[in-house]
Amino acid sequence: MHGLHCFPSRRSLGDVRVPFLVARTHSAAETTGLGEHVGGLLRPGEVVLLTGELGTGKTTFVRGLAAGLGVDERVRSPSFQIVRTHEGGRFPFVHVDLYRLGSASEVLDLGLEELMAPPAVSAIEWGEKASPIAGPDYLELELSWSGDEDDTRTIRFLPSGRWRDRMGELGESVRAWAAAVPGDAAEGN
């Protein structure tokens, strides 16, 4: 079943973070498709942080973001390279993978601020390591496996800063994705 749950806003309950939106995908194609819908909303200078365990679909989602931006070239994980820049879409697309970095100083040493400046749009895998460069305005996507179901991922949308003002637009886009996915109807609150 394709689940989609909308909450009125992101709230912090002490150390507990409550997402604005939660979606489930049941295949790599669905994860890419959801990413494409989100990518269609991205504006110059925006940052998307992706968090989650190894293999939960961060790069798969980023492929969709790139497609939503109109990037035609193949998007691969920049794990060894750390940063890949893709041209040819509506905006330059900067794909960063911080998996191999161990400290905030290593992240800062990359000098990504200039690459990530408008008109570029940035997606940062292992986004929990990106606090030195993310700024106050970003959309965090927390990806996790969903229990015992094969290839099912849960994606939690956690907005920060200006992204909180865009949650209506984001919710509409995710609902449109859920309505287009074959199978059970989406659930929403």
PDB file of C-alpha atoms in Angstrom:
ATOM      1  CA  MET A   1       0.000   0.000   0.000  1.00  0.00           C
ATOM      2  CA  HIS A   2       1.316   3.450  -0.879  1.00  0.00           C
ATOM      3  CA  GLY A   3       1.170   5.566   2.240  1.00  0.00           C
ATOM      4  CA  LEU A   4       1.138   9.319   2.324  1.00  0.00           C
ATOM      5  CA  HIS A   5       0.631  11.152   5.570  1.00  0.00           C
ATOM      6  CA  CYS A   6       0.496  14.930   5.919  1.00  0.00           C
ATOM      7  CA  PHE A   7       0.977  16.759   9.188  1.00  0.00           C
ATOM      8  CA  PRO A   8       0.202  20.459   9.703  1.00  0.00           C
ATOM      9  CA  SER A   9       3.832  21.452  10.274  1.00  0.00           C
ATOM     10  CA  ARG A  10       7.203  20.224  11.431  1.00  0.00           C
ATOM     11  CA  ARG A  11       7.476  20.476  15.165  1.00  0.00           C
ATOM     12  CA  SER A  12      10.301  19.864  17.555  1.00  0.00           C
ATOM     13  CA  LEU A  13       9.377  18.021  20.716  1.00  0.00           C
ATOM     14  CA  GLY A  14      12.659  18.291  22.583  1.00  0.00           C
ATOM     15  CA  ASP A  15      14.999  16.000  20.655  1.00  0.00           C
ATOM     16  CA  VAL A  16      12.115  14.362  18.787  1.00  0.00           C
ATOM     17  CA  ARG A  17      11.542  15.687  15.283  1.00  0.00           C
ATOM     18  CA  VAL A  18       8.103  15.288  13.772  1.00  0.00           C
ATOM     19  CA  PRO A  19       8.063  15.358   9.946  1.00  0.00           C
ATOM     20  CA  PHE A  20       5.693  17.475   7.905  1.00  0.00           C
ATOM     21  CA  LEU A  21       5.093  14.672   5.435  1.00  0.00           C
ATOM     22  CA  VAL A  22       5.780  10.936   5.271  1.00  0.00           C
ATOM     23  CA  ALA A  23       5.698   8.901   2.051  1.00  0.00           C
ATOM     24  CA  ARG A  24       6.393   5.249   1.249  1.00  0.00           C
ATOM     25  CA  THR A  25       7.853   3.886  -1.951  1.00  0.00           C
ATOM     26  CA  HIS A  26       7.825   0.213  -2.951  1.00  0.00           C
ATOM     27  CA  SER A  27      10.547   0.144  -5.611  1.00  0.00           C
ATOM     28  CA  ALA A  28      13.553   2.035  -6.891  1.00  0.00           C
ATOM     29  CA  ALA A  29      11.388   3.356  -9.742  1.00  0.00           C
ATOM     30  CA  GLU A  30       8.866   4.797  -7.272  1.00  0.00           C
ATOM     31  CA  THR A  31      11.676   6.363  -5.219  1.00  0.00           C
ATOM     32  CA  THR A  32      13.091   7.966  -8.365  1.00  0.00           C
ATOM     33  CA  GLY A  33       9.604   9.123  -9.402  1.00  0.00           C
ATOM     34  CA  LEU A  34       9.000  10.790  -6.049  1.00  0.00           C
ATOM     35  CA  GLY A  35      12.395  12.471  -6.332  1.00  0.00           C
ATOM     36  CA  GLU A  36      11.448  13.744  -9.782  1.00  0.00           C
ATOM     37  CA  HIS A  37       8.297  15.381  -8.400  1.00  0.00           C
ATOM     38  CA  VAL A  38      10.311  17.080  -5.649  1.00  0.00           C
ATOM     39  CA  GLY A  39      13.026  18.071  -8.147  1.00  0.00           C
ATOM     40  CA  GLY A  40      10.421  19.891 -10.221  1.00  0.00           C
ATOM     41  CA  LEU A  41       9.869  22.268  -7.282  1.00  0.00           C
ATOM     42  CA  LEU A  42      13.497  23.167  -6.632  1.00  0.00           C
ATOM     43  CA  ARG A  43      14.639  26.768  -6.997  1.00  0.00           C
ATOM     44  CA  PRO A  44      18.089  28.342  -7.339  1.00  0.00           C
ATOM     45  CA  GLY A  45      20.181  28.064  -4.188  1.00  0.00           C
ATOM     46  CA  GLU A  46      18.026  25.405  -2.537  1.00  0.00           C
ATOM     47  CA  VAL A  47      19.567  22.539  -0.588  1.00  0.00           C
ATOM     48  CA  VAL A  48      18.161  19.055  -0.037  1.00  0.00           C
ATOM     49  CA  LEU A  49      19.817  16.957   2.679  1.00  0.00           C
ATOM     50  CA  LEU A  50      19.357  13.189   2.488  1.00  0.00           C
ATOM     51  CA  THR A  51      19.929  11.084   5.585  1.00  0.00           C
ATOM     52  CA  GLY A  52      19.556   7.385   6.252  1.00  0.00           C
ATOM     53  CA  GLU A  53      21.451   4.142   6.507  1.00  0.00           C
ATOM     54  CA  LEU A  54      23.615   2.810   3.709  1.00  0.00           C
ATOM     55  CA  GLY A  55      21.471   1.443   0.872  1.00  0.00           C
ATOM     56  CA  THR A  56      18.176   3.137   1.766  1.00  0.00           C
ATOM     57  CA  GLY A  57      17.853   4.886  -1.589  1.00  0.00           C
ATOM     58  CA  LYS A  58      19.513   8.277  -1.189  1.00  0.00           C
ATOM     59  CA  THR A  59      21.244   8.162  -4.581  1.00  0.00           C
ATOM     60  CA  THR A  60      18.110   6.711  -6.180  1.00  0.00           C
ATOM     61  CA  PHE A  61      16.102   9.665  -4.864  1.00  0.00           C
ATOM     62  CA  VAL A  62      18.804  12.084  -6.084  1.00  0.00           C
ATOM     63  CA  ARG A  63      18.491  10.623  -9.599  1.00  0.00           C
ATOM     64  CA  GLY A  64      14.849  11.665  -9.474  1.00  0.00           C
ATOM     65  CA  LEU A  65      15.738  15.160  -8.231  1.00  0.00           C
ATOM     66  CA  ALA A  66      18.093  15.530 -11.194  1.00  0.00           C
ATOM     67  CA  ALA A  67      15.413  14.336 -13.626  1.00  0.00           C
ATOM     68  CA  GLY A  68      12.960  16.847 -12.128  1.00  0.00           C
ATOM     69  CA  LEU A  69      15.519  19.564 -12.805  1.00  0.00           C
ATOM     70  CA  GLY A  70      15.851  18.398 -16.415  1.00  0.00           C
ATOM     71  CA  VAL A  71      19.348  16.911 -16.064  1.00  0.00           C
ATOM     72  CA  ASP A  72      19.747  14.352 -18.844  1.00  0.00           C
ATOM     73  CA  GLU A  73      23.101  12.831 -17.939  1.00  0.00           C
ATOM     74  CA  ARG A  74      23.408   9.734 -15.747  1.00  0.00           C
ATOM     75  CA  VAL A  75      23.586  10.546 -12.042  1.00  0.00           C
ATOM     76  CA  ARG A  76      25.878   8.284 -10.030  1.00  0.00           C
ATOM     77  CA  SER A  77      26.895   8.375  -6.411  1.00  0.00           C
ATOM     78  CA  PRO A  78      29.907  10.621  -5.907  1.00  0.00           C
ATOM     79  CA  SER A  79      31.146   8.511  -2.960  1.00  0.00           C
ATOM     80  CA  PHE A  80      34.778   8.436  -4.055  1.00  0.00           C
ATOM     81  CA  GLN A  81      34.757  11.785  -5.821  1.00  0.00           C
ATOM     82  CA  ILE A  82      32.622  13.444  -3.074  1.00  0.00           C
ATOM     83  CA  VAL A  83      31.167  16.081  -5.443  1.00  0.00           C
ATOM     84  CA  ARG A  84      29.674  15.869  -8.931  1.00  0.00           C
ATOM     85  CA  THR A  85      28.224  18.830 -10.776  1.00  0.00           C
ATOM     86  CA  HIS A  86      25.640  18.273 -13.500  1.00  0.00           C
ATOM     87  CA  GLU A  87      24.772  20.891 -16.099  1.00  0.00           C
ATOM     88  CA  GLY A  88      22.038  20.916 -18.704  1.00  0.00           C
ATOM     89  CA  GLY A  89      18.998  21.191 -16.465  1.00  0.00           C
ATOM     90  CA  ARG A  90      17.041  24.248 -15.371  1.00  0.00           C
ATOM     91  CA  PHE A  91      19.857  25.020 -12.903  1.00  0.00           C
ATOM     92  CA  PRO A  92      23.299  23.588 -12.229  1.00  0.00           C
ATOM     93  CA  PHE A  93      22.892  20.551  -9.964  1.00  0.00           C
ATOM     94  CA  VAL A  94      25.509  19.815  -7.297  1.00  0.00           C
ATOM     95  CA  HIS A  95      25.436  16.271  -5.901  1.00  0.00           C
ATOM     96  CA  VAL A  96      27.533  15.778  -2.762  1.00  0.00           C
ATOM     97  CA  ASP A  97      28.199  12.552  -0.844  1.00  0.00           C
ATOM     98  CA  LEU A  98      29.748  13.120   2.596  1.00  0.00           C
ATOM     99  CA  TYR A  99      29.926   9.418   3.537  1.00  0.00           C
ATOM    100  CA  ARG A 100      33.726   9.306   3.565  1.00  0.00           C
ATOM    101  CA  LEU A 101      34.190  12.484   5.591  1.00  0.00           C
ATOM    102  CA  GLY A 102      34.590  12.252   9.339  1.00  0.00           C
ATOM    103  CA  SER A 103      34.572  15.807  10.658  1.00  0.00           C
ATOM    104  CA  ALA A 104      33.057  19.245  10.208  1.00  0.00           C
ATOM    105  CA  SER A 105      36.474  20.632   9.280  1.00  0.00           C
ATOM    106  CA  GLU A 106      36.744  18.123   6.411  1.00  0.00           C
ATOM    107  CA  VAL A 107      33.347  19.281   5.140  1.00  0.00           C
ATOM    108  CA  LEU A 108      34.401  22.929   5.374  1.00  0.00           C
ATOM    109  CA  ASP A 109      37.712  22.180   3.621  1.00  0.00           C
ATOM    110  CA  LEU A 110      35.781  21.137   0.505  1.00  0.00           C
ATOM    111  CA  GLY A 111      34.877  24.788  -0.155  1.00  0.00           C
ATOM    112  CA  LEU A 112      31.393  23.878  -1.366  1.00  0.00           C
ATOM    113  CA  GLU A 113      29.784  27.210  -0.532  1.00  0.00           C
ATOM    114  CA  GLU A 114      30.698  28.691  -3.916  1.00  0.00           C
ATOM    115  CA  LEU A 115      29.531  25.616  -5.854  1.00  0.00           C
ATOM    116  CA  MET A 116      26.241  25.563  -3.928  1.00  0.00           C
ATOM    117  CA  ALA A 117      25.479  29.268  -4.404  1.00  0.00           C
ATOM    118  CA  PRO A 118      22.559  30.279  -6.646  1.00  0.00           C
ATOM    119  CA  PRO A 119      21.707  29.438  -9.331  1.00  0.00           C
ATOM    120  CA  ALA A 120      22.877  25.938  -8.311  1.00  0.00           C
ATOM    121  CA  VAL A 121      20.611  23.446  -6.556  1.00  0.00           C
ATOM    122  CA  SER A 122      22.317  21.004  -4.189  1.00  0.00           C
ATOM    123  CA  ALA A 123      21.564  17.514  -2.917  1.00  0.00           C
ATOM    124  CA  ILE A 124      23.775  16.292  -0.081  1.00  0.00           C
ATOM    125  CA  GLU A 125      23.841  12.615   0.861  1.00  0.00           C
ATOM    126  CA  TRP A 126      24.760  11.885   4.481  1.00  0.00           C
ATOM    127  CA  GLY A 127      23.251  15.293   5.140  1.00  0.00           C
ATOM    128  CA  GLU A 128      23.623  14.949   8.902  1.00  0.00           C
ATOM    129  CA  LYS A 129      27.297  15.855   8.295  1.00  0.00           C
ATOM    130  CA  ALA A 130      26.400  18.993   6.304  1.00  0.00           C
ATOM    131  CA  SER A 131      25.553  21.412   9.130  1.00  0.00           C
ATOM    132  CA  PRO A 132      28.703  23.508   8.490  1.00  0.00           C
ATOM    133  CA  ILE A 133      27.553  24.257   4.928  1.00  0.00           C
ATOM    134  CA  ALA A 134      23.775  23.746   4.775  1.00  0.00           C
ATOM    135  CA  GLY A 135      22.686  27.081   6.218  1.00  0.00           C
ATOM    136  CA  PRO A 136      19.298  27.553   7.887  1.00  0.00           C
ATOM    137  CA  ASP A 137      17.128  26.834   4.817  1.00  0.00           C
ATOM    138  CA  TYR A 138      17.023  23.234   3.647  1.00  0.00           C
ATOM    139  CA  LEU A 139      14.720  20.301   3.114  1.00  0.00           C
ATOM    140  CA  GLU A 140      15.856  17.188   4.933  1.00  0.00           C
ATOM    141  CA  LEU A 141      14.684  13.824   3.665  1.00  0.00           C
ATOM    142  CA  GLU A 142      15.151  10.948   6.072  1.00  0.00           C
ATOM    143  CA  LEU A 143      15.065   7.595   4.258  1.00  0.00           C
ATOM    144  CA  SER A 144      14.630   4.278   6.030  1.00  0.00           C
ATOM    145  CA  TRP A 145      13.603   0.712   5.272  1.00  0.00           C
ATOM    146  CA  SER A 146       9.998  -0.080   6.152  1.00  0.00           C
ATOM    147  CA  GLY A 147       9.901  -3.167   8.329  1.00  0.00           C
ATOM    148  CA  ASP A 148       9.696  -6.555   6.667  1.00  0.00           C
ATOM    149  CA  GLU A 149       8.448  -5.350   3.295  1.00  0.00           C
ATOM    150  CA  ASP A 150      10.864  -5.916   0.402  1.00  0.00           C
ATOM    151  CA  ASP A 151      12.184  -2.737  -1.235  1.00  0.00           C
ATOM    152  CA  THR A 152       9.788  -0.515   0.719  1.00  0.00           C
ATOM    153  CA  ARG A 153      11.205   2.748   1.968  1.00  0.00           C
ATOM    154  CA  THR A 154       9.767   5.380   4.246  1.00  0.00           C
ATOM    155  CA  ILE A 155      10.720   8.950   3.372  1.00  0.00           C
ATOM    156  CA  ARG A 156      10.183  11.631   6.004  1.00  0.00           C
ATOM    157  CA  PHE A 157      10.151  15.274   4.892  1.00  0.00           C
ATOM    158  CA  LEU A 158      11.666  17.594   7.515  1.00  0.00           C
ATOM    159  CA  PRO A 159      11.653  21.260   6.407  1.00  0.00           C
ATOM    160  CA  SER A 160      13.871  23.939   7.884  1.00  0.00           C
ATOM    161  CA  GLY A 161      13.811  27.712   7.446  1.00  0.00           C
ATOM    162  CA  ARG A 162      12.140  28.954   4.243  1.00  0.00           C
ATOM    163  CA  TRP A 163      11.157  25.386   3.330  1.00  0.00           C
ATOM    164  CA  ARG A 164       8.468  25.574   6.013  1.00  0.00           C
ATOM    165  CA  ASP A 165       6.714  28.189   3.861  1.00  0.00           C
ATOM    166  CA  ARG A 166       6.734  25.792   0.889  1.00  0.00           C
ATOM    167  CA  MET A 167       5.120  22.805   2.556  1.00  0.00           C
ATOM    168  CA  GLY A 168       1.751  23.342   0.861  1.00  0.00           C
ATOM    169  CA  GLU A 169       3.417  23.267  -2.551  1.00  0.00           C
ATOM    170  CA  LEU A 170       5.517  20.257  -1.585  1.00  0.00           C
ATOM    171  CA  GLY A 171       2.481  18.422  -0.195  1.00  0.00           C
ATOM    172  CA  GLU A 172       0.561  18.968  -3.449  1.00  0.00           C
ATOM    173  CA  SER A 173       3.471  17.640  -5.491  1.00  0.00           C
ATOM    174  CA  VAL A 174       3.855  14.536  -3.329  1.00  0.00           C
ATOM    175  CA  ARG A 175       0.094  13.911  -3.457  1.00  0.00           C
ATOM    176  CA  ALA A 176       0.230  14.165  -7.262  1.00  0.00           C
ATOM    177  CA  TRP A 177       3.037  11.590  -7.274  1.00  0.00           C
ATOM    178  CA  ALA A 178       1.064   9.268  -4.960  1.00  0.00           C
ATOM    179  CA  ALA A 179      -2.053   9.556  -7.141  1.00  0.00           C
ATOM    180  CA  ALA A 180      -0.045   8.562 -10.235  1.00  0.00           C
ATOM    181  CA  VAL A 181       1.576   5.499  -8.636  1.00  0.00           C
ATOM    182  CA  PRO A 182      -0.184   2.256  -9.619  1.00  0.00           C
ATOM    183  CA  GLY A 183      -1.672   0.303  -6.741  1.00  0.00           C
ATOM    184  CA  ASP A 184      -3.601   1.308  -3.686  1.00  0.00           C
ATOM    185  CA  ALA A 185      -4.804   4.863  -3.249  1.00  0.00           C
ATOM    186  CA  ALA A 186      -2.712   7.231  -1.186  1.00  0.00           C
ATOM    187  CA  GLU A 187      -3.691   8.018   2.351  1.00  0.00           C
ATOM    188  CA  GLY A 188      -3.620  11.585   3.583  1.00  0.00           C
ATOM    189  CA  ASN A 189      -4.615  13.523   6.649  1.00  0.00           C
TER     190      ASN A 189
END
